[in-house]
XYZ file of N, CA and C in Angstrom:
387
model
N 0.849 -1.199 0.004
C 0.011 0.003 0.000
C 0.885 1.240 -0.001
N 0.299 2.330 -0.517
C 0.957 3.613 -0.496
C 0.137 4.542 0.403
N 0.825 5.254 1.267
C 0.206 6.235 2.147
C 0.588 7.615 1.654
N -0.399 8.499 1.540
C -0.120 9.834 0.992
C -0.997 10.866 1.700
N -0.525 12.055 1.832
C -1.320 13.137 2.409
C -1.873 14.027 1.346
N -3.066 14.569 1.585
C -3.642 15.555 0.679
C -3.137 16.936 1.078
N -3.645 17.954 0.406
C -3.198 19.328 0.668
C -3.738 19.887 1.990
N -4.769 19.234 2.566
C -5.353 19.727 3.806
C -5.730 18.556 4.719
N -5.868 18.870 5.988
C -6.466 18.002 7.005
C -5.660 16.725 7.290
N -4.392 16.752 7.063
C -3.555 15.606 7.376
C -2.187 16.020 7.881
N -1.572 15.160 8.625
C -0.237 15.442 9.173
C 0.819 15.530 8.059
N 0.462 15.082 6.842
C 1.405 15.129 5.723
C 0.992 16.181 4.711
N 0.196 17.148 5.099
C -0.310 18.131 4.165
C 0.780 19.032 3.587
N 1.899 19.140 4.264
C 2.990 19.978 3.733
C 3.586 19.394 2.460
N 3.297 18.121 2.177
C 3.775 17.555 0.911
C 3.061 18.190 -0.270
N 1.900 18.771 -0.060
C 1.197 19.547 -1.082
C 0.597 18.723 -2.204
N 0.170 17.503 -1.942
C -0.396 16.664 -2.984
C -1.847 17.077 -3.266
N -2.089 17.480 -4.495
C -3.454 17.854 -4.894
C -4.279 16.605 -5.163
N -5.590 16.777 -5.291
C -6.451 15.648 -5.617
C -6.054 15.091 -6.963
N -5.642 15.964 -7.889
C -5.190 15.485 -9.217
C -3.929 14.640 -9.076
N -3.001 15.052 -8.210
C -1.769 14.246 -7.964
C -2.150 12.882 -7.427
N -3.079 12.875 -6.475
C -3.484 11.619 -5.855
C -4.216 10.728 -6.873
N -5.012 11.346 -7.753
C -5.718 10.577 -8.784
C -4.705 9.880 -9.707
N -3.648 10.590 -10.070
C -2.613 9.967 -10.928
C -1.955 8.817 -10.202
N -1.685 8.990 -8.904
C -1.096 7.904 -8.113
C -2.049 6.721 -8.036
N -3.335 6.958 -7.806
C -4.302 5.882 -7.701
C -4.339 5.093 -9.023
N -4.403 5.799 -10.139
C -4.425 5.132 -11.428
C -3.207 4.243 -11.624
N -2.052 4.763 -11.283
C -0.807 3.979 -11.447
C -0.725 2.820 -10.461
N -1.006 3.114 -9.190
C -0.924 2.075 -8.170
C -1.870 0.924 -8.445
N -3.070 1.241 -8.879
C -4.069 0.209 -9.128
C -3.701 -0.686 -10.314
N -2.862 -0.209 -11.231
C -2.350 -1.070 -12.299
C -1.591 -2.286 -11.739
N -0.989 -2.082 -10.559
C -0.175 -3.102 -9.897
C -0.839 -3.677 -8.660
N -2.137 -3.466 -8.529
C -2.907 -3.960 -7.368
C -2.387 -3.423 -6.052
N -1.906 -2.199 -6.084
C -1.408 -1.529 -4.863
C -2.499 -0.584 -4.395
N -2.801 -0.637 -3.108
C -3.837 0.222 -2.533
C -3.248 1.592 -2.167
N -4.126 2.600 -2.196
C -3.712 3.973 -1.846
C -4.555 4.435 -0.664
N -3.888 4.798 0.402
C -4.519 5.293 1.630
C -4.144 6.749 1.799
N -5.123 7.615 2.015
C -4.873 9.017 2.201
C -5.074 9.389 3.659
N -4.111 10.136 4.203
C -4.172 10.546 5.591
C -5.019 11.808 5.737
N -6.062 11.691 6.524
C -6.876 12.828 6.987
C -6.848 12.741 8.505
N -5.653 12.894 9.052
C -5.436 12.523 10.445
C -5.106 13.703 11.360
N -5.834 14.790 11.161
C -5.736 15.885 12.115
C -7.131 16.085 12.735
N -7.184 16.859 13.794
C -8.463 17.201 14.395
C -9.169 18.202 13.490
N -10.433 17.962 13.219
C -11.193 18.789 12.291
C -12.002 19.805 13.059
N -11.839 21.065 12.723
C -12.610 22.146 13.323
C -13.990 22.185 12.714
N -14.973 22.682 13.510
C -16.358 22.742 13.024
C -16.486 23.474 11.715
N -15.713 24.556 11.549
C -15.843 25.349 10.312
C -15.241 24.628 9.097
N -14.560 23.523 9.299
C -13.947 22.767 8.185
C -14.765 21.544 7.767
N -15.880 21.289 8.425
C -16.633 20.047 8.139
C -17.051 19.955 6.676
N -17.600 21.019 6.120
C -18.035 20.948 4.713
C -16.831 20.735 3.769
N -15.710 21.367 4.056
C -14.514 21.191 3.211
C -13.979 19.744 3.316
N -14.066 19.164 4.504
C -13.622 17.779 4.683
C -14.556 16.838 3.933
N -15.866 17.062 4.077
C -16.823 16.234 3.343
C -16.578 16.316 1.832
N -16.321 17.492 1.314
C -16.073 17.698 -0.110
C -14.777 16.932 -0.510
N -13.716 17.075 0.280
C -12.466 16.384 -0.027
C -12.652 14.875 -0.013
N -13.351 14.346 0.978
C -13.589 12.906 1.048
C -14.378 12.450 -0.170
N -15.368 13.220 -0.575
C -16.109 12.864 -1.782
C -15.223 12.794 -3.023
N -14.305 13.772 -3.143
C -13.377 13.790 -4.266
C -12.454 12.561 -4.216
N -11.939 12.270 -3.021
C -11.035 11.131 -2.901
C -11.741 9.826 -3.198
N -12.977 9.708 -2.810
C -13.760 8.528 -3.105
C -13.939 8.380 -4.616
N -14.310 9.488 -5.277
C -14.571 9.431 -6.715
C -13.315 9.075 -7.540
N -12.128 9.418 -7.045
C -10.920 9.077 -7.811
C -10.411 7.689 -7.474
N -11.065 7.006 -6.528
C -10.748 5.591 -6.266
C -9.795 5.338 -5.140
N -9.599 6.280 -4.239
C -8.760 6.040 -3.065
C -9.333 4.851 -2.310
N -8.499 3.968 -1.810
C -8.973 2.724 -1.160
C -9.390 2.921 0.270
N -8.811 3.865 0.974
C -9.179 4.100 2.378
C -8.624 5.449 2.855
N -9.169 5.934 3.932
C -8.680 7.142 4.599
C -8.170 6.748 5.955
N -7.025 7.318 6.355
C -6.487 7.116 7.678
C -6.872 8.365 8.490
N -7.706 8.146 9.517
C -8.303 9.275 10.237
C -7.924 9.268 11.730
N -7.933 10.463 12.291
C -7.776 10.625 13.729
C -9.084 11.061 14.373
N -9.761 12.015 13.747
C -10.955 12.607 14.330
C -12.169 11.731 14.010
N -12.696 11.083 15.031
C -13.825 10.179 14.811
C -15.130 10.898 14.491
N -15.099 12.217 14.526
C -16.258 12.984 14.054
C -16.546 12.713 12.588
N -15.559 12.230 11.850
C -15.766 11.858 10.451
C -16.860 10.809 10.319
N -17.011 9.977 11.357
C -18.056 8.937 11.302
C -19.453 9.525 11.260
N -19.619 10.762 11.696
C -20.920 11.407 11.684
C -21.152 12.302 10.469
N -20.147 12.404 9.632
C -20.234 13.260 8.451
C -21.010 12.613 7.332
N -21.449 13.433 6.387
C -22.142 12.985 5.202
C -21.079 12.619 4.137
N -20.580 11.370 4.210
C -19.505 10.942 3.305
C -19.910 9.657 2.570
N -19.258 9.419 1.429
C -19.525 8.161 0.700
C -18.974 6.961 1.466
N -19.332 5.764 1.032
C -18.910 4.553 1.749
C -17.450 4.161 1.470
N -16.563 4.956 2.005
C -15.123 4.700 1.846
C -14.589 4.054 3.139
N -13.647 3.145 3.002
C -13.078 2.510 4.204
C -12.343 3.545 5.023
N -12.466 3.427 6.342
C -11.761 4.285 7.286
C -10.847 3.464 8.156
N -9.609 3.922 8.314
C -8.621 3.285 9.147
C -8.299 4.231 10.287
N -8.136 3.718 11.480
C -7.798 4.544 12.625
C -6.295 4.850 12.632
N -5.967 6.079 12.649
C -4.564 6.533 12.667
C -3.888 6.139 13.983
N -2.574 6.011 13.917
C -1.822 5.819 15.158
C -2.073 6.982 16.137
N -2.488 8.110 15.608
C -2.720 9.303 16.436
C -3.982 9.183 17.288
N -4.748 8.091 17.096
C -5.875 7.851 18.022
C -5.434 7.079 19.249
N -4.097 6.877 19.388
C -3.474 6.263 20.555
C -4.023 4.862 20.830
N -3.829 3.983 19.860
C -4.350 2.622 19.919
C -3.338 1.683 20.586
N -3.503 1.524 21.887
C -2.506 0.733 22.623
C -3.102 -0.374 23.498
N -4.408 -0.607 23.385
C -5.005 -1.719 24.148
C -6.149 -2.348 23.371
N -6.506 -3.566 23.746
C -7.525 -4.322 23.030
C -8.898 -3.654 23.098
N -9.176 -3.004 24.209
C -10.482 -2.334 24.362
C -10.625 -1.204 23.326
N -9.573 -0.453 23.119
C -9.623 0.634 22.152
C -9.781 0.086 20.737
N -9.031 -0.951 20.401
C -9.115 -1.585 19.098
C -10.554 -2.111 18.869
N -11.104 -2.751 19.872
C -12.470 -3.270 19.772
C -13.477 -2.145 19.569
N -13.326 -1.067 20.337
C -14.188 0.098 20.210
C -14.148 0.663 18.788
N -12.961 0.814 18.243
C -12.802 1.370 16.915
C -13.407 0.446 15.847
N -13.209 -0.855 16.014
C -13.788 -1.803 15.066
C -15.316 -1.742 15.112
N -15.860 -1.687 16.317
C -17.326 -1.599 16.459
C -17.887 -0.263 15.971
N -17.010 0.744 15.915
C -17.436 2.060 15.417
C -17.432 2.136 13.888
N -16.908 1.119 13.246
C -16.946 1.075 11.811
C -15.620 1.233 11.113
N -14.547 1.339 11.848
C -13.254 1.442 11.194
C -12.777 0.054 10.808
N -12.274 -0.083 9.604
C -11.917 -1.391 9.087
C -10.490 -1.811 9.401
N -9.666 -0.871 9.859
C -8.302 -1.180 10.213
C -7.845 -0.212 11.305
N -6.957 -0.684 12.167
C -6.452 0.139 13.256
C -4.930 0.109 13.202
N -4.343 1.303 13.097
C -2.891 1.413 13.136
C -2.495 1.588 14.600
N -1.723 0.655 15.108
C -1.378 0.677 16.537
C -0.457 1.830 16.863
N -0.454 2.203 18.163
C 0.410 3.271 18.637
C 1.867 2.929 18.348
N 2.577 3.887 17.821
C 3.973 3.624 17.432
C 4.915 3.364 18.616
N 4.462 3.689 19.817
C 5.273 3.486 21.003
C 5.307 2.032 21.467
N 4.397 1.213 20.930
C 4.322 -0.210 21.358
C 5.504 -1.020 20.858
N 5.979 -1.918 21.694
C 6.999 -2.840 21.257
C 6.359 -3.996 20.479
N 7.147 -4.806 19.794
C 6.600 -5.956 19.100
C 5.927 -6.922 20.078
N 6.501 -7.071 21.234
C 5.913 -7.946 22.250
C 4.534 -7.433 22.694
N 4.446 -6.112 22.898
C 3.144 -5.522 23.286
C 2.119 -5.660 22.160
N 2.557 -5.501 20.926
C 1.654 -5.644 19.785
C 1.143 -7.109 19.694
N 2.028 -8.028 19.915
C 1.650 -9.448 19.871
C 0.630 -9.732 20.957
N 0.848 -9.250 22.173
C -0.078 -9.432 23.272
C -1.422 -8.815 22.940
N -1.416 -7.618 22.375
C -2.647 -6.935 22.017
C -3.388 -7.736 20.976
N -2.695 -8.293 19.993
C -3.321 -9.106 18.946
C -4.027 -10.315 19.556
N -3.361 -10.988 20.497
C -3.969 -12.164 21.139
C -5.209 -11.751 21.922
N -5.127 -10.645 22.654
C -6.276 -10.146 23.447
C -7.421 -9.755 22.539
N -7.138 -9.108 21.437
C -8.172 -8.606 20.548
C -8.903 -9.757 19.860
N -8.256 -10.874 19.664
C -8.880 -12.043 19.000
C -9.834 -12.791 19.929
N -9.792 -12.520 21.225
C -10.676 -13.240 22.182
C -12.114 -12.850 22.037
């Protein structure tokens, strides 16, 4: 998979990738069965909700495979049926949090980067129970 930030609402927004840039990447990546995940992993202010909904609609239409999100308010937005992944920035370090996120509709959870491999393995075993 390829992870990329858009021009707004993500921790990688300084890369300055336009929707057109991401569309070209999606077209190329999909030729090789590579998925494209766009980071929308910052906290969204109330005044940005419409702009976020518009951006998500554009990303969906160009074929982005999933969004990596931090702000769970996205779950309440008027967006198309695109897969959502929980960013490491949602501090995913225990089985209860992973379970909560899965039950909230997120299809993947990126674990907290501070976890060791041993802690991740333990969390995986706990989450499967």
